[in-house]
Short mmCIF file of N, CA and C in Angstrom, two decimals:
data_model
loop_
_atom_site.label_atom_id
_atom_site.label_comp_id
_atom_site.label_asym_id
_atom_site.label_seq_id
_atom_site.Cartn_x
_atom_site.Cartn_y
_atom_site.Cartn_z
N UNK A 199 5.86 -92.31 -21.94
CA UNK A 199 6.62 -91.89 -21.00
C UNK A 199 6.05 -91.41 -19.68
N UNK A 200 6.14 -91.59 -18.56
CA UNK A 200 5.63 -90.85 -17.57
C UNK A 200 6.07 -89.49 -17.60
N UNK A 201 5.06 -88.64 -17.25
CA UNK A 201 5.26 -87.18 -17.13
C UNK A 201 6.26 -86.98 -16.14
N UNK A 202 7.01 -85.81 -16.12
CA UNK A 202 8.01 -85.33 -14.98
C UNK A 202 7.50 -85.16 -13.61
N UNK A 203 8.06 -85.25 -12.53
CA UNK A 203 7.69 -84.78 -11.07
C UNK A 203 6.84 -83.70 -11.20
N UNK A 204 7.28 -82.67 -11.65
CA UNK A 204 6.57 -81.44 -11.24
C UNK A 204 5.30 -81.02 -12.13
N UNK A 205 4.98 -82.17 -13.26
CA UNK A 205 3.54 -81.94 -14.12
C UNK A 205 2.88 -83.18 -13.17
N UNK A 206 3.28 -83.85 -12.63
CA UNK A 206 2.50 -85.17 -11.76
C UNK A 206 2.10 -84.32 -10.46
N UNK A 207 3.21 -83.48 -9.80
CA UNK A 207 2.99 -82.93 -8.60
C UNK A 207 1.74 -81.64 -8.92
N UNK A 208 1.46 -81.11 -10.05
CA UNK A 208 0.57 -80.19 -10.35
C UNK A 208 -0.76 -80.58 -10.71
N UNK A 209 -0.95 -81.94 -10.72
CA UNK A 209 -2.37 -82.32 -10.97
C UNK A 209 -3.33 -82.27 -9.95
N UNK A 210 -4.49 -81.85 -10.16
CA UNK A 210 -5.57 -81.79 -9.25
C UNK A 210 -5.86 -83.26 -8.72
N UNK A 211 -5.53 -84.02 -7.66
CA UNK A 211 -6.16 -85.26 -7.48
C UNK A 211 -7.39 -85.35 -6.63
N UNK A 212 -7.68 -83.93 -6.15
CA UNK A 212 -8.67 -83.87 -5.00
C UNK A 212 -9.97 -84.73 -5.64
N UNK A 213 -10.30 -84.60 -6.77
CA UNK A 213 -11.48 -85.17 -7.24
C UNK A 213 -11.53 -86.81 -7.32
N UNK A 214 -10.40 -87.42 -7.13
CA UNK A 214 -10.06 -88.76 -7.23
C UNK A 214 -10.20 -89.33 -5.95
N UNK A 215 -9.85 -88.31 -4.74
CA UNK A 215 -9.63 -88.87 -3.60
C UNK A 215 -11.00 -89.30 -2.77
N UNK A 216 -10.79 -90.21 -1.83
CA UNK A 216 -11.82 -90.57 -0.93
C UNK A 216 -11.57 -90.14 0.42
N UNK A 217 -12.32 -90.50 1.50
CA UNK A 217 -11.94 -89.92 2.81
C UNK A 217 -12.21 -91.27 3.87
N UNK A 218 -11.26 -91.00 4.74
CA UNK A 218 -11.73 -91.92 6.02
C UNK A 218 -11.45 -91.21 7.18
N UNK A 219 -12.20 -91.75 8.37
CA UNK A 219 -12.45 -91.26 9.46
C UNK A 219 -10.82 -91.60 10.46
N UNK A 220 -10.37 -90.54 11.11
CA UNK A 220 -9.16 -90.87 11.68
C UNK A 220 -9.26 -89.87 13.03
N UNK A 221 -8.72 -90.02 14.03
CA UNK A 221 -8.43 -89.04 15.17
C UNK A 221 -7.16 -88.28 15.03
N UNK A 222 -7.35 -86.79 15.12
CA UNK A 222 -6.05 -85.91 15.50
C UNK A 222 -5.41 -86.24 16.92
N UNK A 223 -4.58 -85.51 16.93
CA UNK A 223 -3.63 -85.63 18.16
C UNK A 223 -4.35 -85.20 19.57
N UNK A 224 -5.66 -84.64 19.28
CA UNK A 224 -6.22 -84.32 20.50
C UNK A 224 -7.40 -85.39 20.40
N UNK A 225 -7.62 -86.41 19.78
CA UNK A 225 -8.71 -87.17 19.79
C UNK A 225 -9.78 -87.07 19.17
N UNK A 226 -10.01 -85.72 18.52
CA UNK A 226 -11.04 -85.21 17.65
C UNK A 226 -11.06 -86.22 16.34
N UNK A 227 -12.30 -86.80 16.05
CA UNK A 227 -12.48 -87.54 14.69
C UNK A 227 -12.59 -86.42 13.40
N UNK A 228 -11.80 -86.68 12.61
CA UNK A 228 -11.35 -85.80 11.44
C UNK A 228 -11.46 -86.69 10.20
N UNK A 229 -11.71 -86.28 9.05
CA UNK A 229 -11.81 -86.92 7.58
C UNK A 229 -10.44 -86.61 6.99
N UNK A 230 -9.68 -87.84 6.68
CA UNK A 230 -8.59 -87.73 5.93
C UNK A 230 -8.68 -88.18 4.75
N UNK A 231 -8.13 -87.20 3.68
CA UNK A 231 -8.34 -87.81 2.13
C UNK A 231 -7.27 -88.66 1.85
N UNK A 232 -7.43 -89.70 0.87
CA UNK A 232 -6.54 -90.31 0.48
C UNK A 232 -6.69 -90.88 -0.77
N UNK A 233 -5.71 -91.41 -1.68
CA UNK A 233 -5.90 -91.47 -3.06
C UNK A 233 -5.92 -93.11 -3.17
N UNK A 234 -7.21 -93.90 -3.38
CA UNK A 234 -7.13 -95.32 -3.72
C UNK A 234 -5.95 -95.61 -4.43
N UNK A 235 -5.46 -96.90 -3.98
CA UNK A 235 -4.32 -97.56 -4.87
C UNK A 235 -4.88 -98.01 -6.36
N UNK A 236 -6.06 -98.32 -6.56
CA UNK A 236 -6.13 -98.56 -7.81
C UNK A 236 -6.42 -97.05 -8.71
N UNK A 237 -6.93 -96.20 -8.07
CA UNK A 237 -6.98 -94.75 -9.00
C UNK A 237 -5.62 -94.33 -9.07
N UNK A 238 -4.67 -94.73 -8.23
CA UNK A 238 -3.16 -94.21 -8.44
C UNK A 238 -2.38 -94.88 -9.59
N UNK A 239 -3.02 -96.30 -9.64
CA UNK A 239 -2.49 -96.92 -11.11
C UNK A 239 -3.01 -96.37 -12.27
N UNK A 240 -4.28 -96.24 -12.17
CA UNK A 240 -4.96 -95.65 -13.29
C UNK A 240 -4.47 -94.37 -14.05
N UNK A 241 -4.18 -93.16 -12.72
CA UNK A 241 -3.52 -91.93 -13.03
C UNK A 241 -2.16 -92.20 -13.57
N UNK A 242 -1.46 -93.21 -13.07
CA UNK A 242 0.09 -93.25 -13.71
C UNK A 242 -0.28 -93.75 -14.87
N UNK A 243 -0.88 -94.44 -15.39
CA UNK A 243 -1.23 -94.94 -16.87
C UNK A 243 -1.61 -93.85 -17.68
N UNK A 244 -2.82 -93.17 -17.24
CA UNK A 244 -3.35 -91.65 -17.92
C UNK A 244 -2.16 -90.69 -18.20
N UNK A 245 -1.30 -90.86 -17.24
CA UNK A 245 -0.16 -89.82 -17.37
C UNK A 245 1.14 -90.33 -18.06
N UNK A 246 1.15 -91.46 -18.72
CA UNK A 246 2.29 -91.83 -19.54
C UNK A 246 2.78 -93.02 -19.23
N UNK A 247 2.64 -93.46 -17.89
CA UNK A 247 3.10 -94.89 -17.48
C UNK A 247 2.68 -96.18 -18.32
N UNK A 248 3.67 -96.79 -18.92
CA UNK A 248 3.15 -98.14 -19.77
C UNK A 248 3.11 -99.35 -18.75
N UNK A 249 3.95 -99.49 -17.52
CA UNK A 249 4.01 -100.41 -16.84
C UNK A 249 3.93 -100.06 -15.32
N UNK A 250 2.87 -100.56 -14.64
CA UNK A 250 2.98 -100.36 -13.16
C UNK A 250 2.83 -101.63 -12.34
N UNK A 251 3.79 -101.65 -11.63
CA UNK A 251 3.59 -102.95 -10.71
C UNK A 251 3.97 -102.75 -9.17
N UNK A 252 3.29 -103.09 -8.40
CA UNK A 252 3.74 -103.07 -7.04
C UNK A 252 3.35 -104.52 -6.19
N UNK A 253 4.21 -104.99 -5.27
CA UNK A 253 3.88 -106.06 -4.53
C UNK A 253 4.54 -106.11 -3.11
N UNK A 254 4.00 -106.76 -2.34
CA UNK A 254 4.46 -106.74 -1.08
C UNK A 254 5.48 -107.45 -0.83
N UNK A 255 6.35 -107.05 -0.02
CA UNK A 255 7.85 -107.75 0.11
C UNK A 255 7.81 -108.35 1.48
N UNK A 256 8.20 -109.95 1.40
CA UNK A 256 8.13 -110.65 2.41
C UNK A 256 9.87 -111.18 2.85
N UNK A 257 9.84 -110.77 4.35
CA UNK A 257 11.19 -110.75 4.80
C UNK A 257 11.27 -112.00 5.70
N UNK A 258 12.00 -113.03 5.96
CA UNK A 258 11.74 -113.70 7.11
C UNK A 258 10.54 -114.49 7.29
N UNK A 259 9.99 -114.72 6.36
CA UNK A 259 8.49 -115.47 6.23
C UNK A 259 7.66 -114.52 6.66
N UNK A 260 7.54 -113.18 6.92
CA UNK A 260 6.59 -112.28 7.24
C UNK A 260 6.53 -111.18 6.32
N UNK A 261 5.28 -110.64 6.27
CA UNK A 261 5.25 -109.39 5.62
C UNK A 261 5.39 -108.06 6.65
N UNK A 262 5.45 -108.35 7.76
CA UNK A 262 5.72 -107.31 8.86
C UNK A 262 7.15 -107.31 8.97
N UNK A 263 7.61 -105.93 9.15
CA UNK A 263 8.91 -105.63 9.50
C UNK A 263 8.82 -105.29 11.23
N UNK A 264 9.48 -105.92 11.91
CA UNK A 264 9.09 -105.44 13.44
C UNK A 264 10.39 -104.71 13.91
N UNK A 265 10.54 -103.25 14.45
CA UNK A 265 11.48 -102.98 14.70
C UNK A 265 11.55 -102.86 16.20
N UNK A 266 10.80 -103.08 16.92
CA UNK A 266 10.70 -103.37 18.19
C UNK A 266 9.44 -104.11 18.95
N UNK A 267 9.45 -104.59 20.17
CA UNK A 267 8.32 -105.12 20.60
C UNK A 267 7.82 -104.40 21.81
N UNK A 268 6.64 -104.29 22.24
CA UNK A 268 6.38 -103.57 23.53
C UNK A 268 5.18 -104.40 24.07
N UNK A 269 5.15 -104.56 25.41
CA UNK A 269 3.83 -105.26 26.09
C UNK A 269 3.20 -103.88 27.17
N UNK A 270 2.33 -103.46 26.97
CA UNK A 270 1.74 -102.67 27.86
C UNK A 270 1.38 -103.45 28.88
N UNK A 271 1.08 -102.54 30.17
CA UNK A 271 0.86 -102.93 31.55
C UNK A 271 -0.38 -103.25 32.03
N UNK A 272 -0.84 -104.24 32.67
CA UNK A 272 -2.41 -104.31 32.78
C UNK A 272 -2.76 -103.20 33.82
N UNK A 273 -4.07 -102.67 33.49
CA UNK A 273 -4.48 -101.63 34.22
C UNK A 273 -5.71 -102.28 34.88
N UNK A 274 -6.55 -101.36 35.59
CA UNK A 274 -7.66 -101.80 36.45
C UNK A 274 -8.50 -102.72 35.55
N UNK A 275 -9.27 -102.33 34.58
CA UNK A 275 -9.93 -103.50 33.71
C UNK A 275 -9.46 -103.74 32.58
N UNK A 276 -8.11 -103.64 32.26
CA UNK A 276 -7.49 -103.94 30.82
C UNK A 276 -6.41 -104.63 31.24
N UNK A 277 -6.31 -105.98 30.32
CA UNK A 277 -5.27 -107.03 30.39
C UNK A 277 -4.01 -106.26 29.71
N UNK A 278 -2.75 -106.60 30.15
CA UNK A 278 -1.57 -106.40 29.50
C UNK A 278 -1.93 -106.77 28.01
N UNK A 279 -1.22 -105.88 26.98
CA UNK A 279 -1.45 -106.25 25.41
C UNK A 279 0.00 -105.98 24.81
N UNK A 280 0.12 -106.88 23.93
CA UNK A 280 1.52 -106.74 22.94
C UNK A 280 1.19 -105.93 21.96
N UNK A 281 2.26 -105.01 21.43
CA UNK A 281 2.31 -104.44 20.32
C UNK A 281 3.70 -104.06 20.02
N UNK A 282 3.96 -103.54 18.72
CA UNK A 282 5.31 -103.34 18.27
C UNK A 282 5.33 -102.22 17.27
N UNK A 283 6.51 -101.93 16.92
CA UNK A 283 6.68 -100.76 15.87
C UNK A 283 6.69 -101.54 14.60
N UNK A 284 5.78 -101.83 13.92
CA UNK A 284 5.59 -102.36 12.97
C UNK A 284 5.76 -101.67 11.58
N UNK A 285 6.16 -102.23 10.58
CA UNK A 285 6.36 -101.65 9.17
C UNK A 285 5.98 -102.74 8.09
N UNK A 286 5.41 -102.12 7.12
CA UNK A 286 5.57 -103.10 5.74
C UNK A 286 6.47 -102.29 4.59
N UNK A 287 6.61 -103.40 3.57
CA UNK A 287 7.40 -102.85 2.50
C UNK A 287 6.76 -103.29 1.39
N UNK A 288 6.95 -102.51 0.47
CA UNK A 288 6.51 -102.69 -0.97
C UNK A 288 7.42 -102.35 -1.95
N UNK A 289 7.57 -103.24 -3.07
CA UNK A 289 8.56 -102.98 -4.19
C UNK A 289 7.42 -102.48 -5.26
N UNK A 290 7.84 -101.62 -5.81
CA UNK A 290 7.36 -100.65 -7.02
C UNK A 290 8.29 -100.77 -8.44
N UNK A 291 7.47 -101.03 -9.40
CA UNK A 291 8.16 -100.80 -10.53
C UNK A 291 7.15 -99.74 -11.64
N UNK A 292 7.49 -98.76 -12.05
CA UNK A 292 6.80 -97.83 -12.85
C UNK A 292 7.83 -97.85 -14.13
N UNK A 293 7.62 -98.40 -15.14
CA UNK A 293 8.46 -98.35 -16.40
C UNK A 293 9.83 -98.73 -15.88
N UNK A 294 10.80 -97.64 -15.97
CA UNK A 294 12.24 -97.90 -15.62
C UNK A 294 12.56 -97.61 -14.16
N UNK A 295 11.38 -96.97 -13.62
CA UNK A 295 11.64 -96.51 -12.15
C UNK A 295 11.16 -97.56 -11.40
N UNK A 296 12.42 -97.95 -10.42
CA UNK A 296 12.26 -99.16 -9.49
C UNK A 296 12.54 -98.54 -8.01
N UNK A 297 11.73 -98.81 -7.07
CA UNK A 297 11.95 -98.43 -5.56
C UNK A 297 11.21 -99.41 -4.65
N UNK A 298 11.82 -99.52 -3.56
CA UNK A 298 11.01 -100.29 -2.43
C UNK A 298 10.64 -99.22 -1.38
N UNK A 299 9.53 -99.11 -0.92
CA UNK A 299 9.18 -98.24 0.21
C UNK A 299 8.50 -98.99 1.56
N UNK A 300 9.11 -98.40 2.70
CA UNK A 300 8.70 -98.71 4.10
C UNK A 300 7.59 -98.09 4.52
N UNK A 301 6.79 -98.43 5.27
CA UNK A 301 5.47 -97.74 5.70
C UNK A 301 5.01 -98.27 7.15
N UNK A 302 4.77 -97.36 7.84
CA UNK A 302 4.35 -98.15 9.38
C UNK A 302 2.98 -98.62 9.26
N UNK A 303 2.78 -99.68 10.02
CA UNK A 303 1.21 -100.28 9.86
C UNK A 303 0.75 -99.46 11.42
N UNK A 304 -0.32 -98.77 10.72
CA UNK A 304 -1.04 -97.83 11.78
C UNK A 304 -2.40 -97.62 11.48
N UNK A 305 -3.30 -97.49 12.46
CA UNK A 305 -4.72 -97.27 12.21
C UNK A 305 -4.98 -95.81 12.65
N UNK A 306 -4.50 -94.75 11.92
CA UNK A 306 -4.84 -93.45 12.58
C UNK A 306 -4.10 -93.39 13.77
N UNK A 307 -4.78 -92.58 14.66
CA UNK A 307 -4.09 -92.66 16.13
C UNK A 307 -4.01 -93.78 17.02
N UNK A 308 -4.86 -94.51 16.39
CA UNK A 308 -4.89 -95.94 17.28
C UNK A 308 -3.85 -96.87 17.14
N UNK A 309 -3.47 -97.33 18.42
CA UNK A 309 -2.11 -98.25 18.15
C UNK A 309 -2.80 -99.65 17.71
N UNK A 310 -1.99 -100.26 17.05
CA UNK A 310 -2.37 -101.66 16.61
C UNK A 310 -1.73 -102.66 17.45
N UNK A 311 -2.62 -103.12 18.22
CA UNK A 311 -2.08 -104.50 19.16
C UNK A 311 -2.05 -105.77 18.21
N UNK A 312 -1.06 -106.62 18.89
CA UNK A 312 -0.91 -108.08 18.03
C UNK A 312 -2.21 -108.72 17.87
N UNK A 313 -2.99 -108.60 19.11
CA UNK A 313 -4.46 -109.38 19.15
C UNK A 313 -5.42 -108.57 17.97
N UNK A 314 -5.22 -107.56 17.58
CA UNK A 314 -5.89 -107.15 16.53
C UNK A 314 -5.29 -107.11 14.95
N UNK A 315 -4.07 -107.36 14.93
CA UNK A 315 -3.57 -107.70 13.63
C UNK A 315 -4.19 -108.66 12.70
N UNK A 316 -4.54 -108.34 11.55
CA UNK A 316 -5.03 -108.80 10.54
C UNK A 316 -4.70 -108.77 9.42
N UNK A 317 -4.93 -109.57 8.48
CA UNK A 317 -4.59 -109.33 6.85
C UNK A 317 -4.85 -108.17 6.33
N UNK A 318 -6.18 -107.75 6.81
CA UNK A 318 -6.80 -106.36 6.09
C UNK A 318 -6.26 -105.29 6.63
N UNK A 319 -5.35 -105.37 7.72
CA UNK A 319 -4.63 -104.19 8.22
C UNK A 319 -3.16 -104.21 7.40
N UNK A 320 -2.62 -105.45 7.30
CA UNK A 320 -1.53 -105.53 6.69
C UNK A 320 -1.66 -105.18 4.97
N UNK A 321 -2.63 -105.65 4.31
CA UNK A 321 -2.99 -105.05 3.22
C UNK A 321 -3.04 -103.81 2.82
N UNK A 322 -4.00 -103.32 3.65
CA UNK A 322 -4.02 -101.73 3.81
C UNK A 322 -2.71 -100.87 4.03
N UNK A 323 -1.93 -101.25 4.72
CA UNK A 323 -0.92 -100.66 4.73
C UNK A 323 -0.04 -100.96 3.66
N UNK A 324 -0.06 -102.03 2.95
CA UNK A 324 0.95 -102.11 1.64
C UNK A 324 0.33 -101.23 0.58
N UNK A 325 -1.05 -101.13 0.55
CA UNK A 325 -1.65 -100.35 -0.40
C UNK A 325 -1.57 -98.78 -0.13
N UNK A 326 -1.18 -98.38 1.28
CA UNK A 326 -1.03 -96.83 1.57
C UNK A 326 0.68 -96.67 1.15
N UNK A 327 1.45 -97.95 1.44
CA UNK A 327 3.05 -97.65 1.10
C UNK A 327 3.01 -97.47 -0.23
N UNK A 328 2.26 -98.15 -1.20
CA UNK A 328 2.54 -97.99 -2.59
C UNK A 328 1.98 -96.64 -2.91
N UNK A 329 0.97 -95.89 -2.56
CA UNK A 329 0.49 -94.79 -2.92
C UNK A 329 1.43 -93.70 -2.56
N UNK A 330 2.01 -93.75 -1.11
CA UNK A 330 2.88 -92.56 -0.64
C UNK A 330 4.37 -92.76 -1.31
N UNK A 331 4.84 -93.76 -1.42
CA UNK A 331 5.99 -94.25 -2.45
C UNK A 331 5.97 -93.67 -3.66
N UNK A 332 4.65 -93.55 -4.54
CA UNK A 332 4.45 -93.20 -5.94
C UNK A 332 4.79 -91.55 -5.73
N UNK A 333 4.02 -91.28 -4.40
CA UNK A 333 3.69 -89.62 -4.24
C UNK A 333 5.26 -89.11 -4.36
N UNK A 334 5.98 -89.87 -3.39
CA UNK A 334 7.59 -89.48 -3.23
C UNK A 334 8.36 -89.44 -4.45
N UNK A 335 8.20 -90.23 -4.97
CA UNK A 335 9.34 -90.82 -6.21
C UNK A 335 8.62 -90.26 -7.69
N UNK A 336 7.26 -90.12 -7.50
CA UNK A 336 6.86 -89.27 -9.29
C UNK A 336 6.27 -88.19 -9.03
N UNK A 337 5.67 -87.59 -7.69
CA UNK A 337 4.94 -86.15 -7.64
C UNK A 337 3.30 -86.40 -7.47
N UNK A 338 2.89 -87.60 -8.03
CA UNK A 338 1.66 -87.90 -8.06
C UNK A 338 1.07 -88.23 -6.92
N UNK A 339 0.23 -87.26 -6.43
CA UNK A 339 -0.37 -87.25 -5.05
C UNK A 339 0.43 -86.53 -3.97
N UNK A 340 1.33 -85.91 -4.41
CA UNK A 340 2.36 -85.53 -3.20
C UNK A 340 1.62 -84.41 -2.47
N UNK A 341 0.55 -83.62 -2.78
CA UNK A 341 -0.33 -82.76 -2.18
C UNK A 341 -0.99 -83.41 -1.00
N UNK A 342 -1.01 -84.67 -1.00
CA UNK A 342 -1.51 -85.24 0.37
C UNK A 342 -0.83 -85.49 1.45
N UNK A 343 0.66 -85.14 1.29
CA UNK A 343 1.55 -84.92 2.27
C UNK A 343 2.13 -84.00 2.55
N UNK A 344 2.48 -82.96 1.15
CA UNK A 344 3.19 -81.60 1.38
C UNK A 344 2.76 -80.76 2.40
N UNK A 345 1.53 -80.79 2.84
CA UNK A 345 1.10 -79.66 3.96
C UNK A 345 1.24 -80.32 5.45
N UNK A 346 1.72 -81.61 5.64
CA UNK A 346 1.55 -81.95 6.67
C UNK A 346 2.69 -81.37 7.84
N UNK A 347 2.13 -81.25 9.01
CA UNK A 347 3.06 -80.44 9.80
C UNK A 347 4.22 -81.25 10.40
N UNK A 348 5.23 -80.72 10.69
CA UNK A 348 6.26 -81.27 11.32
C UNK A 348 6.04 -82.02 12.28
N UNK A 349 6.67 -83.32 12.77
CA UNK A 349 6.13 -84.04 13.90
C UNK A 349 6.61 -83.10 15.27
N UNK A 350 6.02 -83.57 16.22
CA UNK A 350 5.88 -82.95 17.37
C UNK A 350 7.44 -83.46 18.12
N UNK A 351 7.99 -82.24 18.28
CA UNK A 351 9.45 -82.59 18.99
C UNK A 351 9.58 -82.51 20.48
N UNK A 352 8.36 -82.59 21.16
CA UNK A 352 8.36 -82.78 22.45
C UNK A 352 8.89 -84.19 22.86
N UNK A 353 9.98 -84.06 23.84
CA UNK A 353 10.20 -85.61 24.19
C UNK A 353 9.35 -86.29 25.00
N UNK A 354 9.21 -87.63 24.68
CA UNK A 354 8.31 -88.53 25.26
C UNK A 354 8.68 -88.86 26.65
N UNK A 355 7.59 -89.10 27.43
CA UNK A 355 7.89 -89.49 28.91
C UNK A 355 8.32 -90.80 28.94
N UNK A 356 9.37 -91.15 29.13
CA UNK A 356 9.91 -92.37 28.90
C UNK A 356 9.64 -93.17 30.21
N UNK A 357 9.03 -92.52 31.27
CA UNK A 357 9.12 -93.02 32.47
C UNK A 357 7.81 -94.10 32.32
N UNK A 358 6.74 -93.80 31.44
CA UNK A 358 5.61 -94.77 31.21
C UNK A 358 6.20 -96.19 30.79
N UNK A 359 7.31 -96.07 30.04
CA UNK A 359 7.89 -97.31 29.61
C UNK A 359 8.51 -98.25 30.74
N UNK A 360 8.79 -97.54 32.00
CA UNK A 360 9.58 -98.09 33.09
C UNK A 360 8.77 -99.07 33.61
N UNK A 361 8.72 -100.51 33.89
CA UNK A 361 8.08 -101.33 34.64
C UNK A 361 7.83 -101.11 36.14
N UNK A 362 8.95 -100.13 36.70
CA UNK A 362 8.53 -99.82 37.71
C UNK A 362 7.92 -98.47 37.94
N UNK A 363 7.49 -97.93 37.04
CA UNK A 363 6.90 -96.69 37.04
C UNK A 363 5.62 -96.53 37.54
#
């Protein structure tokens, strides 16, 4: 039987984490710790899970959920590019615990454009969705997100989205 949320939350997973480079809100390169999805499955089994399964969810013939599409405007040396607010969804089963989890398709602070979308980016988002969904629903790895700052409540300058701006 899988250990309780409190017990899994209390595990020190730092020794199982790897790091990846990302940029913070100021454009500074920082190392972000992450728990690899395979190690997450190993840890679930080590702490009582008998069965752990996750799979990408396909809807309308796509693994991407698009909440809206945007096209940037051409600038001096850059052509217009399409992007969107893309999400992926995973279905997770850990013994009797069953849930779906949605996760944004993103690359750190970098916008994902349609012409840079590829299977690797989508697969990586599915793996991240699995690990974060596990953290929220079981406590395992929760420390990776529990110290996140609240999102910036500063209103967006919507004039940049106006074609007449």
